[in-house]
XYZ file of N, CA and C in Angstrom:
516
model
N 247.312 70.635 49.293
C 246.148 70.040 48.618
C 246.352 68.950 48.261
N 245.636 67.819 48.536
C 245.647 66.263 47.893
C 245.244 65.976 47.029
N 245.373 64.988 46.238
C 244.633 64.428 45.057
C 245.189 63.088 44.994
N 244.553 61.843 45.277
C 242.889 61.851 45.785
C 243.305 62.359 47.318
N 242.050 62.679 47.792
C 242.166 62.536 49.500
C 241.756 61.371 50.139
N 241.444 60.159 49.111
C 241.197 59.274 50.253
C 241.829 57.987 49.390
N 242.106 56.541 49.936
C 242.485 55.579 49.362
C 242.459 54.412 50.525
N 242.557 53.333 49.978
C 242.250 51.824 50.429
C 243.529 51.762 51.498
N 243.281 50.846 52.598
C 243.852 50.489 53.535
C 245.071 49.439 53.028
N 244.952 49.166 52.078
C 245.915 48.244 51.198
C 247.013 49.159 51.086
N 246.999 50.487 50.808
C 248.144 51.116 50.484
C 248.052 51.011 48.808
N 249.045 51.815 48.312
C 249.542 52.039 46.960
C 248.772 53.286 46.202
N 248.066 54.122 46.855
C 247.342 55.018 46.270
C 248.396 56.079 45.854
N 248.487 56.721 44.800
C 249.351 57.539 44.343
C 248.782 59.002 44.629
N 249.366 59.758 45.612
C 248.780 61.031 46.015
C 249.695 61.965 45.389
N 248.931 62.978 44.825
C 249.821 64.236 44.608
C 249.249 65.256 45.503
N 250.549 65.864 46.141
C 250.203 67.071 47.167
C 250.865 68.143 46.287
N 249.946 69.445 46.489
C 250.204 70.774 45.809
C 250.573 71.553 46.962
N 251.350 72.256 46.562
C 251.773 73.423 47.690
C 252.776 74.250 47.010
N 253.703 74.732 48.008
C 254.700 75.857 47.719
C 256.024 75.327 48.141
N 257.312 75.801 47.489
C 258.522 75.690 48.051
C 258.932 74.365 47.936
N 258.474 73.504 47.181
C 258.808 72.152 47.039
C 260.284 71.875 46.177
N 261.239 71.081 46.687
C 262.321 70.952 46.381
C 262.700 69.626 46.052
N 263.560 69.569 44.695
C 263.952 68.474 44.325
C 264.875 68.004 45.139
N 264.869 66.581 45.828
C 265.804 66.433 46.854
C 265.857 64.679 47.206
N 267.127 63.920 47.106
C 266.841 62.844 47.621
C 266.152 62.581 48.829
N 266.037 63.261 49.512
C 265.358 63.079 51.060
C 263.752 63.548 50.905
N 263.416 63.980 50.030
C 262.108 64.534 49.870
C 261.314 63.469 50.187
N 260.085 63.701 51.153
C 259.507 62.603 51.840
C 257.933 63.245 52.408
N 257.326 62.236 52.323
C 255.795 62.306 52.859
C 255.683 61.813 54.224
N 255.150 62.107 55.505
C 254.408 61.450 56.572
C 253.176 61.340 56.128
N 252.670 59.977 56.420
C 250.885 59.629 56.398
C 251.056 59.044 57.718
N 250.337 59.669 58.582
C 250.039 59.012 59.860
C 251.331 59.024 60.479
N 251.956 57.674 60.967
C 253.220 57.456 61.733
C 254.143 57.006 60.623
N 253.479 56.939 59.689
C 254.723 56.291 58.441
C 255.462 57.447 57.353
N 256.662 57.174 57.288
C 257.355 58.093 56.491
C 257.525 57.408 55.103
N 257.382 57.853 53.960
C 257.404 57.386 52.596
C 258.583 58.424 51.614
N 258.847 57.800 50.985
C 259.750 58.786 49.826
C 258.892 59.370 48.863
N 259.245 60.492 48.647
C 258.268 61.474 47.629
C 259.020 61.769 46.172
N 258.395 61.961 45.332
C 258.568 62.127 43.940
C 258.560 63.631 43.470
N 259.389 64.096 43.293
C 259.588 65.801 42.887
C 258.854 65.911 41.563
N 257.708 66.676 41.426
C 257.019 66.794 39.916
C 257.306 68.104 39.652
N 257.248 69.113 40.433
C 257.567 71.015 40.441
C 257.940 71.470 41.594
N 258.120 72.744 41.772
C 258.078 73.521 43.082
C 256.812 73.657 43.702
N 255.615 73.211 42.899
C 254.404 73.521 43.621
C 253.604 71.726 43.693
N 254.424 70.746 43.074
C 253.732 69.554 43.339
C 254.606 68.417 43.911
N 254.405 67.557 44.343
C 255.117 66.340 44.652
C 254.313 65.077 44.815
N 254.643 64.033 44.373
C 253.874 62.671 44.646
C 254.465 61.664 45.529
N 253.472 60.770 46.441
C 254.069 59.867 46.935
C 252.949 58.772 47.182
N 253.169 57.375 47.629
C 252.398 56.232 47.440
C 252.094 56.378 48.957
N 250.699 56.148 49.379
C 250.066 55.801 50.455
C 250.366 54.469 50.930
N 251.234 54.516 52.192
C 251.741 53.150 52.513
C 250.246 52.147 53.595
N 250.578 50.849 53.428
C 249.292 50.352 53.773
C 249.216 50.886 55.153
N 247.894 50.378 55.880
C 247.438 51.322 56.902
C 246.574 49.958 57.666
N 246.971 49.875 58.966
C 246.081 49.360 59.615
C 244.673 50.078 60.390
N 244.663 51.019 60.029
C 243.743 52.004 60.650
C 243.040 52.537 59.683
N 241.441 52.789 59.817
C 240.617 53.486 58.636
C 240.321 54.720 59.482
N 240.080 55.735 58.671
C 240.045 57.226 59.212
C 240.893 57.957 58.464
N 240.852 59.220 59.032
C 241.911 60.539 58.658
C 243.211 60.223 59.212
N 244.111 60.614 58.333
C 245.419 60.447 58.936
C 246.251 61.821 58.261
N 246.837 62.428 59.170
C 247.836 63.432 58.886
C 248.647 63.406 57.678
N 248.853 64.137 56.879
C 249.779 64.651 55.828
C 250.805 65.413 56.258
N 251.991 65.255 55.967
C 252.872 66.274 55.997
C 254.169 65.966 55.090
N 254.712 67.173 54.610
C 255.799 67.003 53.858
C 257.225 67.379 54.201
N 258.321 66.718 53.751
C 259.517 67.468 54.127
C 260.766 67.428 52.816
N 261.355 68.375 52.695
C 262.348 68.408 51.825
C 263.787 67.959 52.325
N 264.111 67.438 53.553
C 265.244 66.952 53.791
C 264.835 65.545 54.696
N 263.852 65.240 54.836
C 263.335 63.674 55.426
C 263.331 63.587 57.051
N 263.526 65.118 57.434
C 263.850 65.061 58.901
C 262.730 66.342 59.574
N 262.931 67.372 58.888
C 262.136 68.592 59.453
C 260.615 68.515 58.646
N 259.244 68.095 59.112
C 258.167 68.088 58.392
C 257.429 69.555 58.769
N 256.738 69.402 57.817
C 255.813 70.732 57.533
C 254.745 70.963 58.779
N 254.761 72.306 59.125
C 253.742 72.686 60.271
C 252.352 72.326 59.722
N 252.233 72.774 58.389
C 250.636 72.555 58.007
C 250.710 71.288 57.616
N 249.452 70.957 57.699
C 249.124 69.157 57.149
C 247.691 69.293 56.191
N 247.597 67.755 55.791
C 246.393 67.779 55.035
C 245.940 66.615 55.757
N 244.690 65.703 55.667
C 244.091 64.739 55.924
C 243.889 63.938 54.783
N 244.530 62.431 55.046
C 244.073 61.428 53.752
C 243.271 60.527 54.579
N 242.233 60.224 53.731
C 241.111 59.209 54.405
C 241.498 57.884 54.210
N 241.753 56.853 54.931
C 241.848 55.683 54.812
C 240.623 54.929 54.709
N 240.094 53.924 53.915
C 238.998 53.104 53.685
C 239.102 51.515 53.806
N 238.288 51.076 54.236
C 238.759 49.149 54.003
C 238.604 48.962 52.550
N 239.503 48.014 52.155
C 239.051 48.013 50.352
C 237.776 47.024 50.149
N 237.313 47.924 49.067
C 235.694 47.081 48.503
C 235.974 45.841 47.860
N 234.899 45.095 48.099
C 235.245 43.528 47.627
C 233.498 43.379 47.095
N 233.894 43.191 45.454
C 232.351 42.919 44.711
C 231.972 41.670 44.779
N 230.756 41.424 45.213
C 230.232 40.035 45.689
C 229.403 39.493 44.229
N 228.784 40.472 43.804
C 227.934 39.800 42.403
C 227.451 41.245 41.692
N 227.490 40.912 40.524
C 226.796 41.913 39.771
C 225.313 41.444 38.898
N 224.155 42.246 38.558
C 223.164 41.928 38.002
C 222.658 43.109 37.085
N 222.165 42.897 36.194
C 222.257 41.590 34.936
C 224.208 41.734 34.759
N 224.420 40.494 34.244
C 225.950 40.399 33.745
C 226.190 40.387 32.210
N 224.950 40.883 31.631
C 224.905 40.697 30.347
C 224.295 41.940 29.671
N 224.491 42.578 28.780
C 223.924 43.683 28.103
C 224.147 44.167 26.584
N 223.396 44.795 26.267
C 223.625 45.090 24.707
C 224.955 45.784 24.486
N 225.298 45.971 23.230
C 226.449 46.786 22.960
C 226.428 48.325 22.865
N 225.094 48.522 22.685
C 224.842 50.100 22.812
C 225.021 50.726 24.226
N 225.052 49.858 25.172
C 225.322 50.339 26.690
C 224.043 50.515 26.932
N 223.842 51.075 28.150
C 222.927 52.004 28.871
C 222.162 51.097 29.774
N 222.771 49.483 29.917
C 222.322 48.984 31.106
C 222.692 49.238 32.253
N 221.700 49.459 32.989
C 221.838 49.677 34.507
C 222.268 48.655 35.373
N 223.596 48.372 35.874
C 223.997 47.280 36.510
C 224.125 47.479 38.225
N 223.384 46.520 38.741
C 223.456 46.879 40.231
C 224.632 45.841 40.566
N 225.519 46.534 41.660
C 226.785 45.973 41.990
C 226.311 45.575 43.486
N 226.669 44.612 44.041
C 226.610 44.141 45.612
C 228.252 43.808 45.629
N 228.401 44.393 46.709
C 230.028 44.797 47.212
C 230.079 45.086 48.936
N 230.884 44.744 49.232
C 231.380 45.483 50.730
C 231.982 46.813 50.658
N 232.109 47.555 51.580
C 232.691 48.693 51.778
C 232.424 50.064 50.981
N 231.527 50.179 50.184
C 231.371 51.170 49.603
C 231.219 52.651 50.089
N 231.720 53.505 49.621
C 231.314 54.753 50.305
C 230.871 55.752 49.768
N 230.099 56.835 50.384
C 229.137 57.523 49.534
C 229.871 58.861 48.976
N 230.399 58.673 47.805
C 231.323 59.765 47.354
C 231.188 59.793 46.190
N 231.314 61.289 45.595
C 231.225 61.833 44.205
C 232.257 61.255 43.517
N 233.472 60.605 43.850
C 234.296 59.641 43.326
C 233.905 58.110 42.996
N 233.177 57.924 43.558
C 232.578 56.322 43.434
C 232.514 56.224 41.874
N 233.137 55.106 41.581
C 232.914 54.786 40.035
C 233.254 53.126 39.583
N 232.933 52.911 38.373
C 232.803 51.526 37.622
C 233.985 51.774 36.752
N 234.327 50.544 36.445
C 235.470 50.500 34.868
C 235.018 49.235 34.495
N 234.395 49.472 33.167
C 233.998 48.351 32.381
C 235.226 48.198 31.514
N 236.159 47.285 31.205
C 237.352 46.902 30.800
C 238.096 48.395 31.108
N 238.196 49.239 29.980
C 238.726 50.241 30.529
C 238.314 51.448 30.356
N 236.770 51.353 30.462
C 236.046 52.713 30.557
C 235.292 52.871 31.856
N 235.776 54.159 32.262
C 235.243 54.634 33.569
C 233.988 55.356 33.686
N 233.191 55.136 34.189
C 232.069 55.750 34.408
C 231.448 55.878 35.741
N 230.664 57.053 36.375
C 230.447 57.265 37.573
C 229.309 56.238 38.109
N 229.345 56.099 39.138
C 228.681 55.244 40.027
C 227.554 56.066 41.035
N 226.613 55.076 41.107
C 225.235 55.779 42.109
C 225.450 54.666 43.321
N 225.872 55.576 44.597
C 225.549 55.193 46.032
C 224.140 54.582 46.332
N 223.925 53.301 46.603
C 222.964 52.940 47.256
C 223.035 52.717 48.827
N 223.930 52.248 49.060
C 224.425 51.788 50.425
C 225.828 51.175 50.558
N 226.369 50.752 51.730
C 227.783 50.370 51.829
C 228.088 49.049 51.327
N 226.515 48.666 50.556
C 226.787 47.220 50.129
C 226.483 47.296 48.712
N 225.597 48.487 48.299
C 225.048 48.355 46.912
C 225.549 49.764 46.346
N 225.945 49.556 44.921
C 225.725 50.938 43.990
C 225.298 50.481 42.725
N 225.141 51.258 41.768
C 224.883 51.032 40.555
C 225.543 51.919 39.505
N 225.593 51.178 38.278
C 226.482 51.999 37.213
C 225.876 51.516 35.821
N 225.997 52.652 34.932
C 225.256 52.577 33.559
C 226.447 52.011 32.471
N 226.221 50.834 32.096
C 227.207 50.352 31.119
C 227.266 51.226 29.879
N 228.623 51.533 29.680
C 228.717 52.656 28.344
C 228.794 51.469 27.546
N 228.612 52.330 26.257
C 228.489 51.527 24.800
C 229.822 50.430 24.456
N 229.590 49.606 23.884
C 230.883 48.514 23.912
C 231.915 49.352 22.590
N 233.120 49.106 22.742
C 233.928 49.873 21.536
C 234.033 48.836 20.481
N 233.738 48.931 19.256
C 233.875 47.979 18.140
C 235.111 47.519 17.896
N 236.157 48.650 18.500
C 237.606 48.491 17.827
C 238.155 47.227 18.722
N 237.352 47.070 19.927
C 237.824 45.954 21.059
C 237.672 44.535 20.619
N 237.046 44.125 19.554
C 236.906 42.834 18.981
C 235.560 42.619 18.464
N 235.012 41.355 18.191
C 234.090 40.809 17.904
C 233.173 40.566 18.984
N 231.747 40.540 18.806
C 230.883 40.223 19.896
C 230.546 38.978 19.777
N 230.018 38.382 20.754
C 229.693 38.927 22.250
C 231.325 39.025 22.837
N 231.397 39.939 23.715
C 232.940 40.369 24.305
C 232.580 40.272 25.872
N 233.135 39.703 26.480
C 233.202 39.753 28.073
C 234.452 40.685 28.746
N 234.058 41.625 29.508
C 235.044 42.648 29.789
C 235.037 42.442 31.430
N 236.034 43.001 32.104
C 235.921 43.023 33.523
C 235.239 44.283 33.993
N 234.761 44.108 35.071
C 233.691 45.258 35.510
C 234.490 45.424 36.939
N 234.922 46.649 37.675
C 235.710 46.863 38.767
C 235.029 47.849 39.222
N 235.193 48.185 40.544
C 234.488 49.610 41.382
C 235.561 50.103 42.117
N 235.485 51.164 42.014
C 236.686 52.350 43.082
C 235.933 53.284 43.875
N 236.128 53.454 44.976
C 235.681 54.419 46.113
C 236.050 55.771 45.705
N 237.643 55.908 45.117
C 238.363 57.272 44.827
C 238.441 57.615 43.139
N 237.795 56.643 42.573
C 238.038 57.057 41.182
C 239.067 56.902 40.527
N 240.293 56.504 40.993
C 241.718 55.931 40.793
C 242.156 54.687 41.138
N 241.918 54.017 42.014
C 242.098 52.695 42.525
C 241.031 51.872 42.580
N 240.934 50.908 41.573
C 240.221 50.041 41.275
C 240.352 48.909 42.073
N 239.349 48.173 42.546
C 239.380 46.856 43.462
C 240.002 45.681 42.509
N 240.646 44.488 43.278
C 241.227 43.762 42.635
C 240.164 42.545 42.496
N 239.095 42.659 43.439
C 238.186 41.702 42.925
C 237.031 42.117 41.871
N 236.994 41.340 40.771
C 236.507 41.809 39.492
C 235.246 40.981 39.260
N 234.537 41.150 38.693
C 233.241 40.502 38.173
C 233.580 40.665 36.226
N 232.544 40.064 35.602
C 232.701 39.618 34.079
C 231.121 40.244 33.928
N 231.300 41.476 32.728
C 230.117 41.844 32.093
C 229.994 41.167 30.506
N 229.395 40.896 29.566
C 228.968 40.652 28.815
C 228.349 41.559 27.662
N 228.840 41.964 26.528
C 228.209 42.875 25.781
C 227.914 42.020 24.501
């Protein structure tokens, strides 16, 4: 089993693979599509590897190996998507109590239960509208973060883990 099951073609998504009979080894590796990357042993039932960059979107086979040569017969699929890019947000300001519905205009959004927004360090679920629009409800501002008004970063993620490098600013 993979978690997460999808990531950007930019690569770098940390994938935890759950299974059986995993061994701690210098040759522990993952094959994702046609690329082989080293893996990190977590336990006999879990390893972790970073998804490599991909020029292709869509499902890629994932197999594991304890010795770097013989890969598992069974496989899972990791889905690569184009990275999202935020173009605009509206409104860009809201009360410190939160609850402001923010419309995000972006490229390459995916209709997924993992679609999320991050206001500073707080992650909230996003509502998919289209491949170019989603909305999020701004969380309440944390008083421990400083005096108001406070400008925070707003980012979006298709998998709930990897947040895009294109950001917009939201003011409480």
